[in-house]
Short mmCIF file of C-alpha atoms in Angstrom, two decimals:
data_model
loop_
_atom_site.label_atom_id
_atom_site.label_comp_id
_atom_site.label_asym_id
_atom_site.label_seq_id
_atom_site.Cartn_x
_atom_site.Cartn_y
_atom_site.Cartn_z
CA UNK U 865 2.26 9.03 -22.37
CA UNK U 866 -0.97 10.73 -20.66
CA UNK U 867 0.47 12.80 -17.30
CA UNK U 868 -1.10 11.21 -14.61
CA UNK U 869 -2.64 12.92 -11.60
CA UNK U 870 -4.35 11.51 -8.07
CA UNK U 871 -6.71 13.34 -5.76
CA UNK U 872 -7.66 11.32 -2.30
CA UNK U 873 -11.09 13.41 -1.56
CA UNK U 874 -11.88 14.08 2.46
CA UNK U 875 -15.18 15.63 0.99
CA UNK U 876 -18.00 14.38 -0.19
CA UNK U 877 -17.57 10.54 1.26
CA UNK U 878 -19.33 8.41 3.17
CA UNK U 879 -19.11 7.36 6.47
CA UNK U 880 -19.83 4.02 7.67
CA UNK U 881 -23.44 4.58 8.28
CA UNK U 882 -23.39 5.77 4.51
CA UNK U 883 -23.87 9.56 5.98
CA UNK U 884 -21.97 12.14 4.14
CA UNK U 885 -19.39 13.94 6.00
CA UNK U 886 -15.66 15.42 5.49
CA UNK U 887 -13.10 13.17 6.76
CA UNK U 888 -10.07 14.58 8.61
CA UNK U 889 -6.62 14.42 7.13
CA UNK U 890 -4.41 11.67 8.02
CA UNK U 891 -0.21 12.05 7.59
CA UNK U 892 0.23 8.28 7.07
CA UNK U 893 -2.16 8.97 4.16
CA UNK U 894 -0.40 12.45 2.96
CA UNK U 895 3.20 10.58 3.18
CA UNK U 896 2.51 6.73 1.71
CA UNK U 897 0.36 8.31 -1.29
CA UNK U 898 3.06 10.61 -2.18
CA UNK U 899 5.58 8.27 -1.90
CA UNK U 900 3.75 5.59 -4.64
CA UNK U 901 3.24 8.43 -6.27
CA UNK U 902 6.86 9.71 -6.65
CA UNK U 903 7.45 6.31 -7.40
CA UNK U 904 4.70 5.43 -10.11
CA UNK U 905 5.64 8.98 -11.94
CA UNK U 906 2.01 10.69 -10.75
CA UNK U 907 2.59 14.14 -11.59
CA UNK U 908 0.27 15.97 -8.94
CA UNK U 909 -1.27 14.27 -6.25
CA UNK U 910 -4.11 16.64 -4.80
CA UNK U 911 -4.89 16.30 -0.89
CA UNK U 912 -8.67 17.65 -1.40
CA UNK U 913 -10.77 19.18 1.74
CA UNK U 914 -13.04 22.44 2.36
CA UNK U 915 -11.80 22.59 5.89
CA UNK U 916 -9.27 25.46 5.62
CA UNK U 917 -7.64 24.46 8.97
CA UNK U 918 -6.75 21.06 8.10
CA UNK U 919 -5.15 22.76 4.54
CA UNK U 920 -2.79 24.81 7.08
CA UNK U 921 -2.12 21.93 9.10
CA UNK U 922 -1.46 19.68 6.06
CA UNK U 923 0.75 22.52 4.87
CA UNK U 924 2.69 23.07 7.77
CA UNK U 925 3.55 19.48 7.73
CA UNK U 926 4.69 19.12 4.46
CA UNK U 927 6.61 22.77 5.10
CA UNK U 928 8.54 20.82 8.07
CA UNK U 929 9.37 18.10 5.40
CA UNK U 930 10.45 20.50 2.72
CA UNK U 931 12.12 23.23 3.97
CA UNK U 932 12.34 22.30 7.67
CA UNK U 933 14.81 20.06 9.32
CA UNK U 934 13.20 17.59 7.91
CA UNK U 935 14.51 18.02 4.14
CA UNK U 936 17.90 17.78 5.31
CA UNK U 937 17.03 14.65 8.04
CA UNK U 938 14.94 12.66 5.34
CA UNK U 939 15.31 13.42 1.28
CA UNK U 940 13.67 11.03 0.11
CA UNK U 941 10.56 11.95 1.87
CA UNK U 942 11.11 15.51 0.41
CA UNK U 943 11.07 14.29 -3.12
CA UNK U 944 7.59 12.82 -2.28
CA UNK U 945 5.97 15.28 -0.81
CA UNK U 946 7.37 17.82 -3.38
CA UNK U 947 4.08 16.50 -5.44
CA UNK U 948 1.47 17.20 -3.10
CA UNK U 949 -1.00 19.98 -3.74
CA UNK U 950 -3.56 21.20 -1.67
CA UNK U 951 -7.02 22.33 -3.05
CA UNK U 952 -10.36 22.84 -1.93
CA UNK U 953 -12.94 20.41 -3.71
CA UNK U 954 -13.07 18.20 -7.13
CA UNK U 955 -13.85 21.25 -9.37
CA UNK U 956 -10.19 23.39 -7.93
CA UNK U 957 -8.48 20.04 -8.77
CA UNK U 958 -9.44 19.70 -12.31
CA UNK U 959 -8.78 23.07 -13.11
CA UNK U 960 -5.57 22.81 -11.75
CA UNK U 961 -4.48 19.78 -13.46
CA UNK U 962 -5.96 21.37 -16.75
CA UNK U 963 -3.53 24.51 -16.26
CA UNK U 964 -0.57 21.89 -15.60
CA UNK U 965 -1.37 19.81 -18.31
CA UNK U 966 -3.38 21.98 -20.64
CA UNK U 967 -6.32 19.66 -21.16
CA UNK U 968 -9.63 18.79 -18.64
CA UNK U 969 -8.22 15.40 -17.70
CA UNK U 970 -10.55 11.76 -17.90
CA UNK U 971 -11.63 11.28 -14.39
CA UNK U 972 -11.39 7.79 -13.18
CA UNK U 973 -12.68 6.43 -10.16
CA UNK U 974 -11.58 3.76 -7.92
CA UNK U 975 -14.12 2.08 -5.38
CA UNK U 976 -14.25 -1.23 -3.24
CA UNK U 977 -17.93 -0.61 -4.16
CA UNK U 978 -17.70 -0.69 -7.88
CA UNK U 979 -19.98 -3.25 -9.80
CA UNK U 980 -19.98 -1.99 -13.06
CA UNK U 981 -16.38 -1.07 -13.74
CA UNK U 982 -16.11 0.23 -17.17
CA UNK U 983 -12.13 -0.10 -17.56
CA UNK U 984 -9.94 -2.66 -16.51
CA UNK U 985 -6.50 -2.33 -15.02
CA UNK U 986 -4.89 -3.10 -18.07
CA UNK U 987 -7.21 -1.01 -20.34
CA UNK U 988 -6.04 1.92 -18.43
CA UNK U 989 -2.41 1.12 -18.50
CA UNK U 990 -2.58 0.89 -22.56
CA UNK U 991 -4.79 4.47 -22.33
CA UNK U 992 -1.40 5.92 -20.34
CA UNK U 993 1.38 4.59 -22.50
CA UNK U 994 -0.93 5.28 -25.78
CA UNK U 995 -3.01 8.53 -25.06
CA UNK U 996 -2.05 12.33 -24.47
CA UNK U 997 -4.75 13.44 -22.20
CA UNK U 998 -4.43 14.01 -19.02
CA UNK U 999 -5.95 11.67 -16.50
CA UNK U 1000 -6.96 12.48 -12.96
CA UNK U 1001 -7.46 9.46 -10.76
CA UNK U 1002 -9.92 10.10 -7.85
CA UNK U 1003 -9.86 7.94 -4.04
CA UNK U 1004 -12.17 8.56 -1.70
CA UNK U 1005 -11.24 8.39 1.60
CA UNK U 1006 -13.68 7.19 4.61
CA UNK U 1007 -16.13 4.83 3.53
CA UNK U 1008 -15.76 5.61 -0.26
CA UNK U 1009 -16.51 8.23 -2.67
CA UNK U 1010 -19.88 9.70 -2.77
CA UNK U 1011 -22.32 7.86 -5.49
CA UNK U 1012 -22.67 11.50 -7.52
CA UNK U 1013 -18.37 11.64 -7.74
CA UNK U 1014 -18.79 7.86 -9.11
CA UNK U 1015 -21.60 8.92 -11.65
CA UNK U 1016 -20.26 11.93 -12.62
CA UNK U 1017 -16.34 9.89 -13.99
CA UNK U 1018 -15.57 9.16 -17.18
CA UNK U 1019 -14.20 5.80 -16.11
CA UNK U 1020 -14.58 3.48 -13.21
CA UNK U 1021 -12.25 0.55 -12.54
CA UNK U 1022 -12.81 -2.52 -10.91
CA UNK U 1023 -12.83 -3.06 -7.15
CA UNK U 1024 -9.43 -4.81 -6.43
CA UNK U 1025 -10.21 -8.02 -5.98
CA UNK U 1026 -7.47 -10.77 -3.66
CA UNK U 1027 -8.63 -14.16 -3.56
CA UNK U 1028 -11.46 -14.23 -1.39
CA UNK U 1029 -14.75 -11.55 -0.41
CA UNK U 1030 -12.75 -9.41 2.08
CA UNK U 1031 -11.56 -6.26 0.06
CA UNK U 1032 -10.99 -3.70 2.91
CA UNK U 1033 -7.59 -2.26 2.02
CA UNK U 1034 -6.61 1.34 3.63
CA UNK U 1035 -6.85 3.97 0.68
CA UNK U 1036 -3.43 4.31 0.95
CA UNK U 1037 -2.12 0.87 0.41
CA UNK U 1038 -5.30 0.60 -2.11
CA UNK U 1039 -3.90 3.57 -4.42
CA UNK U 1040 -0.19 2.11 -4.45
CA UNK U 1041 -1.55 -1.26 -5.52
CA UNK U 1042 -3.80 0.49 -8.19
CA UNK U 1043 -0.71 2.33 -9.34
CA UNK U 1044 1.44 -0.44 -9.81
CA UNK U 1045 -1.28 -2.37 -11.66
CA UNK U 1046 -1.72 0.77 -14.36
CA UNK U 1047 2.53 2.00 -14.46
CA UNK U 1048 4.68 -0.60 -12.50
CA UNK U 1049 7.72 -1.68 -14.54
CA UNK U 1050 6.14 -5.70 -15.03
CA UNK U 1051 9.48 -7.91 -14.44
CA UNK U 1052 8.80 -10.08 -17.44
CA UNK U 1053 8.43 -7.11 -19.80
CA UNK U 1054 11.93 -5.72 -19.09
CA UNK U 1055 13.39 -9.09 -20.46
CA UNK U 1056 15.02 -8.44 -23.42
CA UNK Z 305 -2.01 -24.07 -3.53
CA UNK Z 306 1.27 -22.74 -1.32
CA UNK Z 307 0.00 -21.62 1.82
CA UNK Z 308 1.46 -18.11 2.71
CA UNK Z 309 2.54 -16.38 5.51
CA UNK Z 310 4.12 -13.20 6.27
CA UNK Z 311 6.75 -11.47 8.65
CA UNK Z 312 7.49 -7.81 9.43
CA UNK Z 313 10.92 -8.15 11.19
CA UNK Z 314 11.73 -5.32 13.89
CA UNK Z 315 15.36 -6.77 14.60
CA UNK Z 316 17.72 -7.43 13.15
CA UNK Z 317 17.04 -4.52 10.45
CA UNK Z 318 19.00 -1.35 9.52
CA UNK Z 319 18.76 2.18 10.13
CA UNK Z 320 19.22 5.60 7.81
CA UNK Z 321 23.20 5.43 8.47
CA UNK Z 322 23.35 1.52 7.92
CA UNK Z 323 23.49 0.28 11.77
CA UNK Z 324 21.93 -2.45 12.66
CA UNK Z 325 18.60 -1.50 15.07
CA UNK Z 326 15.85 -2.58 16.93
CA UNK Z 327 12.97 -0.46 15.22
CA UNK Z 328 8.94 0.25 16.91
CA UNK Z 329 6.11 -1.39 15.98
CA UNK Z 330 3.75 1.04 14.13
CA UNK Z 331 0.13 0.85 14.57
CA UNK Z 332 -0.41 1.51 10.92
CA UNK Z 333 2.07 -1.45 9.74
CA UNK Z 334 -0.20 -3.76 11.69
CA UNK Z 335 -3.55 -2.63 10.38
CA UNK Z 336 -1.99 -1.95 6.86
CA UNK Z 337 -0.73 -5.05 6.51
CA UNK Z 338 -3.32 -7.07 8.19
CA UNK Z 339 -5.71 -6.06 5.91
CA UNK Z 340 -3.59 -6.37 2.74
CA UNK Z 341 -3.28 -9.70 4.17
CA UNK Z 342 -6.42 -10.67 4.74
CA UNK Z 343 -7.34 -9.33 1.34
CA UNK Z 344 -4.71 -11.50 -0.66
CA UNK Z 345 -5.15 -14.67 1.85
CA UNK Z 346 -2.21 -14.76 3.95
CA UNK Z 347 -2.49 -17.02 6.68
CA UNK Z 348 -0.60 -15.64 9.39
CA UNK Z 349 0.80 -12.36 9.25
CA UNK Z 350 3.74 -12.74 12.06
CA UNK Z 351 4.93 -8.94 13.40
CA UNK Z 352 8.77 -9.53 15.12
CA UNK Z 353 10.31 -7.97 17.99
CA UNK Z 354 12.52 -9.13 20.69
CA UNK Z 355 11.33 -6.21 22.87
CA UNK Z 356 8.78 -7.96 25.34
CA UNK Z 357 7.14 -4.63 25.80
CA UNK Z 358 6.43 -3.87 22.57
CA UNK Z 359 4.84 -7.20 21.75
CA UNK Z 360 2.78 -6.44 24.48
CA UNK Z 361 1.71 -3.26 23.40
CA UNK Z 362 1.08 -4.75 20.50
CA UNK Z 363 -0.90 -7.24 21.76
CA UNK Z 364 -3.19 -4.74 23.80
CA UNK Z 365 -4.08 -3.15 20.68
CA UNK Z 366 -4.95 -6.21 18.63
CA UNK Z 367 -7.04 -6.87 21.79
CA UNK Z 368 -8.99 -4.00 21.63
CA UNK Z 369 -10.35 -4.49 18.02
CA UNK Z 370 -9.95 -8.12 18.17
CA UNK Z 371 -12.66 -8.34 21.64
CA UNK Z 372 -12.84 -4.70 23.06
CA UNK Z 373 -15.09 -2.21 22.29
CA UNK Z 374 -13.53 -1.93 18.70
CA UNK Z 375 -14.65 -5.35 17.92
CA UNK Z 376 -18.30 -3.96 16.73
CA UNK Z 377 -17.30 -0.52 16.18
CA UNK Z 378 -15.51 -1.78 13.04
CA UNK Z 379 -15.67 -5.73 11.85
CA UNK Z 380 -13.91 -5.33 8.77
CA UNK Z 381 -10.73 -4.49 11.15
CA UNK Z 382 -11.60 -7.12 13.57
CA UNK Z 383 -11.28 -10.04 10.83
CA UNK Z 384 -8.13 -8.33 9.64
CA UNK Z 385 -6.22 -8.34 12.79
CA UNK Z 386 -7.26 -12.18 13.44
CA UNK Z 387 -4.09 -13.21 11.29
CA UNK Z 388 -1.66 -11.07 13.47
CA UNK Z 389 0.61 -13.63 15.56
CA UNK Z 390 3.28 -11.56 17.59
CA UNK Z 391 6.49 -13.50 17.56
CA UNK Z 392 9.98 -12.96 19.06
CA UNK Z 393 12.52 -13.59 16.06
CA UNK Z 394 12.95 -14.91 12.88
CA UNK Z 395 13.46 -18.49 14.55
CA UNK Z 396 10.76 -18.73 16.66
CA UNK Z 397 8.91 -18.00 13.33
CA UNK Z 398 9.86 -20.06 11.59
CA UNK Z 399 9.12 -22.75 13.88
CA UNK Z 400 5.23 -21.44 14.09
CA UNK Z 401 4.88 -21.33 10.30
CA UNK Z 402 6.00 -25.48 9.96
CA UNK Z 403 3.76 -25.88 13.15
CA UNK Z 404 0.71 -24.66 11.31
CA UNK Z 405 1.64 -25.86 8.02
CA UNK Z 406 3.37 -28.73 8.60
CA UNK Z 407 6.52 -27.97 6.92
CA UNK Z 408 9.56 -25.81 6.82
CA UNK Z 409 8.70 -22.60 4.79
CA UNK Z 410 10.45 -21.53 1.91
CA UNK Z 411 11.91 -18.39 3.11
CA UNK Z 412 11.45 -14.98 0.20
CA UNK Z 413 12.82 -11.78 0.99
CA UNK Z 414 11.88 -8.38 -0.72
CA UNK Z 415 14.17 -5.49 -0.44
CA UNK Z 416 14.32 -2.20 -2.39
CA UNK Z 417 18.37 -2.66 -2.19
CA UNK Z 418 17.98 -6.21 -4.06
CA UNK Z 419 20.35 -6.29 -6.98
CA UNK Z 420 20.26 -9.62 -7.63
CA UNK Z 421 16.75 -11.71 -7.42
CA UNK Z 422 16.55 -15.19 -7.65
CA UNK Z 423 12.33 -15.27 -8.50
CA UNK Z 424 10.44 -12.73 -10.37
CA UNK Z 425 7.02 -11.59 -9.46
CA UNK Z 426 5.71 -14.15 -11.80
CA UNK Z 427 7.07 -16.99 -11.25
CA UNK Z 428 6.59 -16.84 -7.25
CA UNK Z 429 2.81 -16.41 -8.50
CA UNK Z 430 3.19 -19.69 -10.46
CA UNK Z 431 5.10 -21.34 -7.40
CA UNK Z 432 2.06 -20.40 -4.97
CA UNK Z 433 -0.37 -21.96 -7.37
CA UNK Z 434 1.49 -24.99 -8.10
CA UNK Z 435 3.24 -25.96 -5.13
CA UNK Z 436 2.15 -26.96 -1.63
CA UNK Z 437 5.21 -26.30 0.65
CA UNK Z 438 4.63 -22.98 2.89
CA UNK Z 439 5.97 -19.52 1.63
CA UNK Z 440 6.98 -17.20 4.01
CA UNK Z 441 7.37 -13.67 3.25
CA UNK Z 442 10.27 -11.62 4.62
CA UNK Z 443 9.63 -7.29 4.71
CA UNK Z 444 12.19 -5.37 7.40
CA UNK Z 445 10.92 -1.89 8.88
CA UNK Z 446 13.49 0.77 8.95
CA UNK Z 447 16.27 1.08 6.18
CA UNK Z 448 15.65 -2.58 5.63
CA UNK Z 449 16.39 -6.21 6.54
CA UNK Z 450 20.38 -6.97 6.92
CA UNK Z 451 22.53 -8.49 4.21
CA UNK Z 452 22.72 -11.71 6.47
CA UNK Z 453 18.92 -12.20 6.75
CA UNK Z 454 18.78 -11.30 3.18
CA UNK Z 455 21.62 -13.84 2.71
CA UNK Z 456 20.07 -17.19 4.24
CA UNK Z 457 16.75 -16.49 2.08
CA UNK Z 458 16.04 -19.23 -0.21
CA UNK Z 459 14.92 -16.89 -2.80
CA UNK Z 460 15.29 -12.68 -3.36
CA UNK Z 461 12.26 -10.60 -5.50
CA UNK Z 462 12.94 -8.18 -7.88
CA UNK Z 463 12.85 -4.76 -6.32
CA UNK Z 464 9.28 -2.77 -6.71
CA UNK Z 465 10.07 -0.64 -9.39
CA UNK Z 466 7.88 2.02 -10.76
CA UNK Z 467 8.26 4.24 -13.67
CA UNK Z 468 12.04 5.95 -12.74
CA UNK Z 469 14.46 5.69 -10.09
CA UNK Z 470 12.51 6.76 -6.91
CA UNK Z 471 11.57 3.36 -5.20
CA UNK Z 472 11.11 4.65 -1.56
CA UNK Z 473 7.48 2.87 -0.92
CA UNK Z 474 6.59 2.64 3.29
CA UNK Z 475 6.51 -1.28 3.87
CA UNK Z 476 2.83 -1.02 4.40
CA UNK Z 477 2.55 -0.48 0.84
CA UNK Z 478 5.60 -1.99 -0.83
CA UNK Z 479 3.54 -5.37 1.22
CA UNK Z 480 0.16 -4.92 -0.55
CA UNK Z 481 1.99 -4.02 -3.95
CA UNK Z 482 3.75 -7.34 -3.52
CA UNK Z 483 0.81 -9.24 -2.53
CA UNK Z 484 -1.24 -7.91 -5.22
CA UNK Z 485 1.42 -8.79 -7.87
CA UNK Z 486 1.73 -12.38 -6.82
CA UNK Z 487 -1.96 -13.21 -5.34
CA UNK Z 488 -4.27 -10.87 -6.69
CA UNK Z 489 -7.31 -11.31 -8.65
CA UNK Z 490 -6.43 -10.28 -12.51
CA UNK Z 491 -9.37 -9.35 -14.02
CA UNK Z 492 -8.14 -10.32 -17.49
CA UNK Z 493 -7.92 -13.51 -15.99
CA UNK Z 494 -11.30 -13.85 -14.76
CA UNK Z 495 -13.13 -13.12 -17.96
CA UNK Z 496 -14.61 -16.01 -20.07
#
């Protein structure tokens, strides 16, 4: 089983005019993430900016959540957020998740802009369940990961596709519907 | 081809200690799930509340992106939001779903308490594809929809179940997750 880890980068992305800026941090993205998360097994899930200011503000919140009244008012949201781990940029989070999981992880990106994925969904969820090597799963948040993050991943998956052209999912309900494509317990396959 | 529609109920649902409450509407569900909806091809995506104010709250907001200023700031949010229909209970719902399709909907609740399903994730895939009458989609906010809502359902899913015990999604995502296991796109499928 390969440890799985997510990062949702607020630097470099697009914005809509394709400019490339730092986002800010949103809590509905900090708290839903961490929750599919907790629930899909992700080991670490990285909240990635430069902007020191919105790390103390991000850490305050979870701190409130943890430790604060809110760990005895809401548990469940404590176990979530117990994964969440601040860094700085792309290159603090891989050497992070190689000292948790002694190995430079595959990095895999996810984009509504992808064209030429080089994994599928199911691909990846053999390469979990087979392989030993830790893999780091990167979301952009804005308009999308920068085209240098894309170029520079191992792996790229598909866009996820619905029935029709529109694909505009938040990132958060995007990364909870990647993660129970690649680890959700299938129905069928619990059958005896 | 089922045509589908969804519901976010407001009332009757629970709360942490099991009381039955009438819960907010959250700006996020709405644009969440809109888009999720849009994305998988939900027809109507009804948001419930007996609490006039609220709807019109509600209402206001949907305004502003649907013809406001919002409306060319961002499109993509715009044709997302044009499913929204703000309804006043489960009844009155019901009665707008076999208005627009033209016949009673099969009613299919989802609940991380479900212990006994009647339709896995599967087959309600199969039953969209095959049949024509309308599906409509249950999800509660809060703690979840009541064991009597849950009770005059035609048919329960499986809970979402990821890779251990935690299963403590927000509805915004637990929606898209369901959507994308019974409407979405598998590229496996897709391939020649």
């Amino acid at each position: 089983m390969a440890p799985l880890y997510l990062a949702l980068l607020h630097f470099p992305v697009y914005d809509k005019n394709g400019h490339v800026v730092t986002t800010a941090i949103t809590n509905m993205d900090i708290h839903d993430i961490a929750r599919a998360g907790r629930t899909y097994g992700v080991r670490r899930f990285y909240v990635v900016t430069p902007v020191h200011a919105l790390r103390a503000l991000a850490a305050r919140i979870i701190e409130h959540w943890e430790t604060g009244w809110g760990a005895t008012y809401n548990t469940t949201r404590k176990d979530a957020l117990a994964i969440v781990t601040l860094t700085e940029d792309l290159e603090r989070t891989i050497v992070d998740v190689e000292r948790d999981a002694g190995a430079v992880p595959v990095l895999v990106v996810t984009s509504a802009r992808t064209r030429e994925p080089t994994l599928t969904y199911d691909e990846l969820r053999r390469m979990i369940r087979a392989d030993t090597r830790p893999l780091l799963l990167l979301f952009g948040t804005g308009w999308g990961l920068t085209e240098e993050t894309i170029a520079r991943a191992d792996h790229r998956l598909p866009a996820v596709v619905g029935t029709g052209a529109y694909n505009h999912l938040s990132v958060r309900t995007a990364a909870a519907v990647i993660l129970d494509r690649v680890c959700g317990q299938r129905h069928e396959e619990a059958r005896p």
